[in-house]
Amino acid sequence: MDVYGLVGNPVGHSRSPPMHEAAYDELGIDARYVTFEPAEPNIADAVAGADALGIAGLNVTVPFKRDVLDLVEPDPLAERIGAVNTIDFSGDTPTGHNTDAGGARRALTSHGVALDGANAVLVGAGGAGRAIAFAIADAGASVAIANRTVETAASLAADVGDAASAHGLDAVPGLLADADVLVNATSVGMGEDASPVPANALHAGLTVMDAVYSPLDTRLLRDARDAGADTVDGAWMLLYQGVEAFERWTGRDAPVDAMNAALRARL
Ligand code: NAP
C-alpha cells in the first residue's frame, strides 16, 4: 500500500484526504492519504522522516510551503514562486513542486477562459497570489497585481517580469474596465460576507475566480453573477491542485469527476 499525505499546521480542516481517497477508490489504487501536523520547528525532521519511512508523496500547506523549498530539490516553477505544495519522494532526492499554479490555471481554462493574450487583474499577493500570478503570466496573459500592501505587489510583479504590473487596491475599478479575468487571492470573504472589489466595477464579459472556498459562494461571486460576469468558485483551484499532485505522484490521469464530487460533498 502507498501512503500519501498532507503536512501542515493545522490540517484538521483539510478536504484533501477524501478527495485523494476518492481517486484511489475510483481507479482501484491501493493507497491511503493521511494528515500530519508537526510543530513548526520540526518540519525538516518531518520531511526527512517521511522520506525514510517510504511515504510516496506529501502535499504541503500553511505554514510550511516556503520552508520546504530548502528541504527538497524544487522544480523551476516552485523556485520562481518561492513555495512548494507537493513533494515527490519517488526519486533519489525528494523533489518539490507547486501545483497551486497549475490548479489555478486549470480552474480557469476548464471554465473556457482563454488566458493567452488576456488581461487579468489579480487582487492579493500572498501565498496564493504568488502562485496564481505566475500561472496567469506563464499562460500568456498580462497580470495587473493589486494588493493592500503595494510593496508586496511590486515585489511579486518584479519576480513575474514584464507581463506583470503592481497597483494598490484603489486602482482595481479602473483596471477592471479593460479586463477579461479577475482573480481574488486575498483572504477577504473567507468566513465573512465581504468583498475586496466594489460591486459596481464588475461587468459582463469578465470571468471572476475566487480562491476563497469557505464559504463557496462568496460575496464577490454573488456580485459578479449579478453584474452578468461568469464565475469560478474556489473549490475548482483546490480540486485541480489535487488533480495535478495525484497525476505527478501516480503518472495516471486523475478521475476528476470523482475527486470533485468528494471535495464538494465536504464544502
Ligand atoms: P496570505 O499569504 O496570508 O495572503 C493574504 C492576502 O490577503 C494578502 O495579499 C493580504 O494583503 C490580503 N489581505 C488580507 N486581509 C486583507 C484585507 N482586509 N483587505 C485587503 N487585503 C487583505 O494568504 P494565502 O495563503 O495567499 O490565502 C489567501 C486566500 O486564498 C485564503 O482565503 C485561502 O484560503 C485561499 N486559498 C485558496 C486556495 C485554493 O486552492 N482555492 C489555495 C490557497 C489559498 P497584504 O499583503 O496587504 O497583507
Coordinates of C-alpha atoms in Angstrom, one line a residue, residues 4-205:
Y4 CA 0.4 9.9 0.7
G5 CA -0.4 12.8 2.9
L6 CA -0.6 16.4 3.8
V7 CA 1.7 18.2 6.2
G8 CA 0.6 21.5 7.7
N9 CA -0.4 23.0 11.0
P10 CA -3.3 23.0 11.5
V11 CA -4.6 20.4 9.0
G12 CA -7.7 19.1 10.8
H13 CA -10.0 21.1 8.4
S14 CA -8.4 19.6 5.3
R15 CA -10.6 18.2 2.5
S16 CA -7.6 16.6 0.7
P17 CA -7.9 13.1 2.3
P18 CA -11.5 12.4 1.0
M19 CA -10.6 14.0 -2.4
H20 CA -7.5 11.8 -2.9
E21 CA -9.0 8.7 -1.5
A22 CA -12.0 9.0 -3.9
A23 CA -9.4 8.9 -6.7
Y24 CA -7.7 5.8 -5.3
D25 CA -11.1 4.1 -4.9
E26 CA -12.2 5.1 -8.4
L27 CA -9.0 3.7 -10.0
G28 CA -8.6 0.7 -7.7
I29 CA -5.2 2.1 -6.4
D30 CA -4.1 0.5 -3.1
A31 CA -3.2 3.7 -1.2
R32 CA -4.2 5.9 1.7
Y33 CA -3.9 9.7 2.2
V34 CA -3.4 10.9 5.8
T35 CA -2.7 14.2 7.5
F36 CA 0.4 15.1 9.6
E37 CA 0.7 18.1 11.9
P38 CA 4.3 18.6 13.1
A39 CA 5.2 21.5 15.3
E40 CA 6.7 24.3 13.3
P41 CA 10.4 23.7 14.3
N42 CA 10.1 20.1 13.3
I43 CA 9.4 20.4 9.6
A44 CA 12.9 19.3 8.4
D45 CA 12.7 16.2 10.6
A46 CA 9.2 15.5 9.4
V47 CA 10.2 15.6 5.7
A48 CA 13.3 13.5 6.3
G49 CA 11.2 11.1 8.3
A50 CA 8.6 10.8 5.6
D51 CA 11.4 10.0 3.1
A52 CA 12.9 7.4 5.4
L53 CA 9.5 5.8 6.0
G54 CA 8.8 5.4 2.3
I55 CA 5.9 7.8 2.1
A56 CA 5.2 8.2 -1.6
G57 CA 4.2 11.9 -1.7
L58 CA 3.2 14.8 0.5
N59 CA 1.2 17.9 0.0
V60 CA 2.4 20.9 2.0
T61 CA 0.2 23.7 3.4
V62 CA 0.4 26.6 5.8
P63 CA 2.8 27.4 7.4
F64 CA 5.4 25.2 5.7
K65 CA 5.3 26.0 1.9
R66 CA 8.3 28.3 2.0
D67 CA 10.3 26.2 4.5
V68 CA 10.0 23.1 2.4
L69 CA 11.6 24.8 -0.6
D70 CA 15.0 24.4 1.2
L71 CA 14.4 20.8 2.2
V72 CA 13.8 19.4 -1.3
E73 CA 15.0 19.9 -4.9
P74 CA 12.5 22.4 -6.2
D75 CA 11.5 22.4 -9.8
P76 CA 11.9 25.8 -11.6
L77 CA 8.3 26.9 -11.2
A78 CA 8.3 26.2 -7.4
E79 CA 11.6 28.0 -7.2
R80 CA 10.2 31.1 -9.0
I81 CA 7.1 31.1 -6.9
G82 CA 9.1 30.5 -3.7
A83 CA 6.9 27.8 -2.4
V84 CA 6.4 24.1 -2.5
N85 CA 3.0 22.5 -2.0
T86 CA 3.8 19.0 -3.3
I87 CA 6.7 16.7 -2.6
D88 CA 7.5 13.7 -4.7
F89 CA 9.7 11.1 -2.9
S90 CA 9.9 8.6 -5.8
G91 CA 13.5 9.6 -6.9
D92 CA 16.8 9.5 -5.1
T93 CA 16.2 13.1 -3.7
P94 CA 12.8 14.4 -2.8
T95 CA 11.6 16.9 -5.4
G96 CA 9.3 19.9 -4.7
H97 CA 6.6 21.3 -7.0
N98 CA 3.9 23.9 -6.9
T99 CA 0.5 22.6 -8.1
D100 CA -1.4 25.7 -6.8
A101 CA -0.2 27.4 -10.0
G102 CA -1.4 24.7 -12.4
G103 CA -4.5 24.3 -10.2
A104 CA -5.4 27.9 -10.7
R105 CA -4.7 27.8 -14.5
R106 CA -6.8 24.6 -15.0
A107 CA -9.6 26.0 -12.9
L108 CA -9.8 28.9 -15.3
T109 CA -9.2 27.0 -18.6
S110 CA -11.7 24.3 -17.6
H111 CA -14.3 27.1 -17.5
G112 CA -13.5 28.2 -21.0
V113 CA -11.2 31.1 -20.2
A114 CA -8.5 31.6 -22.9
L115 CA -5.6 33.1 -21.0
D116 CA -3.2 33.6 -23.9
G117 CA -3.4 37.3 -24.7
A118 CA -6.0 38.0 -21.9
N119 CA -5.9 41.0 -19.5
A120 CA -6.1 39.7 -15.9
V121 CA -6.4 41.5 -12.6
L122 CA -5.2 39.7 -9.6
V123 CA -6.2 41.0 -6.2
G124 CA -3.8 39.8 -3.5
A125 CA -0.1 39.0 -3.4
G126 CA 0.3 36.5 -0.6
G127 CA 1.0 32.8 -0.9
A128 CA -2.0 32.0 -3.2
G129 CA -1.5 35.2 -5.1
R130 CA 2.2 34.4 -5.9
A131 CA 1.2 31.0 -7.5
I132 CA -1.7 32.5 -9.4
A133 CA 0.4 35.4 -10.8
F134 CA 3.0 33.0 -12.3
A135 CA 0.2 30.7 -13.6
I136 CA -1.6 33.5 -15.4
A137 CA 1.6 35.1 -16.8
D138 CA 3.1 31.8 -17.9
A139 CA -0.2 31.1 -19.8
G140 CA 0.3 34.3 -21.9
A141 CA -1.9 36.8 -20.1
S142 CA -0.9 40.2 -18.7
V143 CA -1.5 40.4 -15.0
A144 CA -2.2 43.6 -13.0
I145 CA -1.5 42.7 -9.4
A146 CA -3.3 44.8 -6.8
N147 CA -2.6 44.5 -3.1
R148 CA -3.4 46.3 0.1
T149 CA 0.4 46.5 0.8
V150 CA 1.6 47.8 -2.6
E151 CA 5.2 46.9 -1.8
T152 CA 4.3 43.2 -1.8
A153 CA 2.5 43.6 -5.2
A154 CA 5.6 45.4 -6.6
S155 CA 7.9 42.7 -5.4
L156 CA 5.8 40.0 -6.9
A157 CA 5.4 41.9 -10.2
A158 CA 9.2 42.2 -10.4
D159 CA 9.6 38.5 -9.8
V160 CA 7.0 37.7 -12.5
G161 CA 8.5 40.0 -15.1
D162 CA 7.3 42.1 -18.0
A163 CA 3.8 40.6 -18.1
A164 CA 3.0 42.0 -14.6
S165 CA 2.3 45.4 -13.1
A166 CA 1.8 46.4 -9.4
H167 CA -1.0 48.6 -8.0
G168 CA -2.9 49.5 -4.9
L169 CA -6.5 48.3 -4.3
D170 CA -7.8 51.7 -5.2
A171 CA -6.7 51.1 -8.9
V172 CA -8.9 48.0 -9.2
P173 CA -12.1 49.6 -10.7
G174 CA -10.0 51.3 -13.4
L175 CA -8.1 48.2 -14.2
L176 CA -11.2 46.1 -14.4
A177 CA -12.7 48.3 -17.2
D178 CA -10.5 46.5 -19.8
A179 CA -10.1 43.2 -18.0
D180 CA -11.1 39.7 -19.2
V181 CA -10.3 37.9 -15.9
L182 CA -10.4 38.9 -12.2
V183 CA -9.0 36.6 -9.5
N184 CA -9.3 37.2 -5.8
A185 CA -6.3 35.8 -3.9
T186 CA -6.9 37.9 -0.7
S187 CA -8.4 36.3 2.3
V188 CA -11.3 38.9 2.2
G189 CA -14.5 37.0 2.1
M190 CA -13.2 34.0 4.0
G191 CA -15.7 33.3 6.7
E192 CA -17.3 36.7 6.2
D193 CA -19.7 38.5 3.9
A194 CA -17.2 40.9 2.4
S195 CA -15.6 41.5 -1.0
P196 CA -12.3 43.1 -1.9
V197 CA -13.7 44.6 -5.1
P198 CA -16.6 47.2 -5.4
A199 CA -19.6 45.5 -7.0
N200 CA -20.1 48.3 -9.5
A201 CA -16.7 47.6 -11.0
L202 CA -17.8 44.1 -12.2
H203 CA -19.3 43.7 -15.6
A204 CA -20.5 41.2 -18.2
G205 CA -17.6 39.7 -20.3

